[in-house]
């Protein structure tokens, strides 16, 4: 059964794709797919390149004090798949292979 994702958005906090964070600190994807210290600017640029229409919001990440900023992106597939795609695009932007 497929879900209709039209008009839906998901939240992307930098911690979700940060290889420096543990699962308990909020990392959602595997360590091998994550990138070290992703910035909001990188997430926005990667999302634009992927056609996900990013929207920045200045909100705090609940698990980490003092961490500000999140990005809303169009939900074109599952959340974890989108997070992996964004992390992969950041790797390409940084020139990291593998």
mmCIF file of C-alpha atoms in Angstrom:
data_model
loop_
_atom_site.group_PDB
_atom_site.id
_atom_site.type_symbol
_atom_site.label_atom_id
_atom_site.label_comp_id
_atom_site.label_asym_id
_atom_site.label_seq_id
_atom_site.Cartn_x
_atom_site.Cartn_y
_atom_site.Cartn_z
ATOM 1 C CA UNK A 1 0.000 0.000 0.000
ATOM 2 C CA UNK A 2 1.591 3.302 -1.050
ATOM 3 C CA UNK A 3 1.070 6.584 0.731
ATOM 4 C CA UNK A 4 0.369 9.875 -0.980
ATOM 5 C CA UNK A 5 3.292 12.200 -0.213
ATOM 6 C CA UNK A 6 2.007 15.153 -2.236
ATOM 7 C CA UNK A 7 2.208 18.397 -0.298
ATOM 8 C CA UNK A 8 3.915 16.771 2.680
ATOM 9 C CA UNK A 9 7.231 17.864 4.130
ATOM 10 C CA UNK A 10 9.722 16.339 6.533
ATOM 11 C CA UNK A 11 12.072 17.949 9.039
ATOM 12 C CA UNK A 12 15.844 17.584 8.651
ATOM 13 C CA UNK A 13 18.018 18.527 11.603
ATOM 14 C CA UNK A 14 21.801 18.409 11.010
ATOM 15 C CA UNK A 15 22.131 15.793 13.784
ATOM 16 C CA UNK A 16 20.064 13.348 11.686
ATOM 17 C CA UNK A 17 22.912 12.929 9.184
ATOM 18 C CA UNK A 18 25.946 13.809 11.361
ATOM 19 C CA UNK A 19 28.528 11.012 11.665
ATOM 20 C CA UNK A 20 29.891 12.678 14.827
ATOM 21 C CA UNK A 21 26.590 12.037 16.631
ATOM 22 C CA UNK A 22 25.442 8.791 18.186
ATOM 23 C CA UNK A 23 22.000 7.305 17.659
ATOM 24 C CA UNK A 24 21.006 8.533 21.129
ATOM 25 C CA UNK A 25 22.108 12.059 20.140
ATOM 26 C CA UNK A 26 19.776 11.942 17.162
ATOM 27 C CA UNK A 27 21.581 10.371 14.178
ATOM 28 C CA UNK A 28 18.977 8.611 12.021
ATOM 29 C CA UNK A 29 21.093 7.036 9.266
ATOM 30 C CA UNK A 30 23.927 4.539 9.444
ATOM 31 C CA UNK A 31 27.416 5.763 10.275
ATOM 32 C CA UNK A 32 28.703 4.684 6.850
ATOM 33 C CA UNK A 33 26.148 6.913 5.080
ATOM 34 C CA UNK A 34 26.408 9.914 7.454
ATOM 35 C CA UNK A 35 28.705 12.927 6.970
ATOM 36 C CA UNK A 36 30.771 14.726 9.624
ATOM 37 C CA UNK A 37 29.430 18.059 10.885
ATOM 38 C CA UNK A 38 26.899 18.948 8.158
ATOM 39 C CA UNK A 39 25.902 22.602 8.169
ATOM 40 C CA UNK A 40 22.472 24.048 7.534
ATOM 41 C CA UNK A 41 23.863 25.726 4.376
ATOM 42 C CA UNK A 42 25.057 22.343 3.049
ATOM 43 C CA UNK A 43 21.709 20.708 3.801
ATOM 44 C CA UNK A 44 19.863 23.515 2.009
ATOM 45 C CA UNK A 45 22.168 23.374 -1.024
ATOM 46 C CA UNK A 46 21.992 19.574 -1.231
ATOM 47 C CA UNK A 47 18.186 19.717 -0.954
ATOM 48 C CA UNK A 48 18.016 22.313 -3.730
ATOM 49 C CA UNK A 49 20.172 20.122 -5.980
ATOM 50 C CA UNK A 50 17.827 17.205 -5.290
ATOM 51 C CA UNK A 51 14.739 19.309 -6.058
ATOM 52 C CA UNK A 52 13.314 19.025 -2.531
ATOM 53 C CA UNK A 53 12.361 22.726 -2.126
ATOM 54 C CA UNK A 54 14.103 23.374 1.219
ATOM 55 C CA UNK A 55 12.708 25.833 3.738
ATOM 56 C CA UNK A 56 14.879 26.981 6.679
ATOM 57 C CA UNK A 57 13.377 27.366 10.140
ATOM 58 C CA UNK A 58 15.170 28.682 13.203
ATOM 59 C CA UNK A 59 14.050 26.028 15.675
ATOM 60 C CA UNK A 60 16.023 24.229 18.390
ATOM 61 C CA UNK A 61 16.757 20.520 18.164
ATOM 62 C CA UNK A 62 15.175 19.073 21.312
ATOM 63 C CA UNK A 63 17.893 16.490 22.049
ATOM 64 C CA UNK A 64 20.857 18.880 21.903
ATOM 65 C CA UNK A 65 20.871 22.172 23.765
ATOM 66 C CA UNK A 66 22.050 25.192 21.798
ATOM 67 C CA UNK A 67 21.744 23.572 18.377
ATOM 68 C CA UNK A 68 19.654 25.909 16.251
ATOM 69 C CA UNK A 69 18.199 25.462 12.790
ATOM 70 C CA UNK A 70 16.322 22.885 10.788
ATOM 71 C CA UNK A 71 15.279 22.446 7.184
ATOM 72 C CA UNK A 72 11.884 21.355 5.877
ATOM 73 C CA UNK A 73 11.984 19.463 2.577
ATOM 74 C CA UNK A 74 9.382 17.924 0.285
ATOM 75 C CA UNK A 75 8.595 14.305 1.083
ATOM 76 C CA UNK A 76 9.221 12.596 -2.245
ATOM 77 C CA UNK A 77 10.019 9.197 -0.683
ATOM 78 C CA UNK A 78 10.587 7.752 2.788
ATOM 79 C CA UNK A 79 12.262 9.910 5.425
ATOM 80 C CA UNK A 80 15.368 7.734 5.814
ATOM 81 C CA UNK A 81 15.816 7.542 2.045
ATOM 82 C CA UNK A 82 15.671 11.343 1.795
ATOM 83 C CA UNK A 83 18.199 11.694 4.640
ATOM 84 C CA UNK A 84 20.553 9.277 2.848
ATOM 85 C CA UNK A 85 20.139 11.201 -0.421
ATOM 86 C CA UNK A 86 20.939 14.518 1.282
ATOM 87 C CA UNK A 87 24.010 13.047 3.015
ATOM 88 C CA UNK A 88 25.175 11.530 -0.280
ATOM 89 C CA UNK A 89 24.751 14.875 -2.054
ATOM 90 C CA UNK A 90 26.777 16.625 0.672
ATOM 91 C CA UNK A 91 29.533 14.024 0.164
ATOM 92 C CA UNK A 92 29.545 14.882 -3.549
ATOM 93 C CA UNK A 93 29.655 18.609 -2.805
ATOM 94 C CA UNK A 94 32.613 18.092 -0.490
ATOM 95 C CA UNK A 95 34.375 15.847 -2.996
ATOM 96 C CA UNK A 96 34.311 12.809 -0.713
ATOM 97 C CA UNK A 97 34.268 9.464 -2.478
ATOM 98 C CA UNK A 98 33.026 6.156 -1.156
#
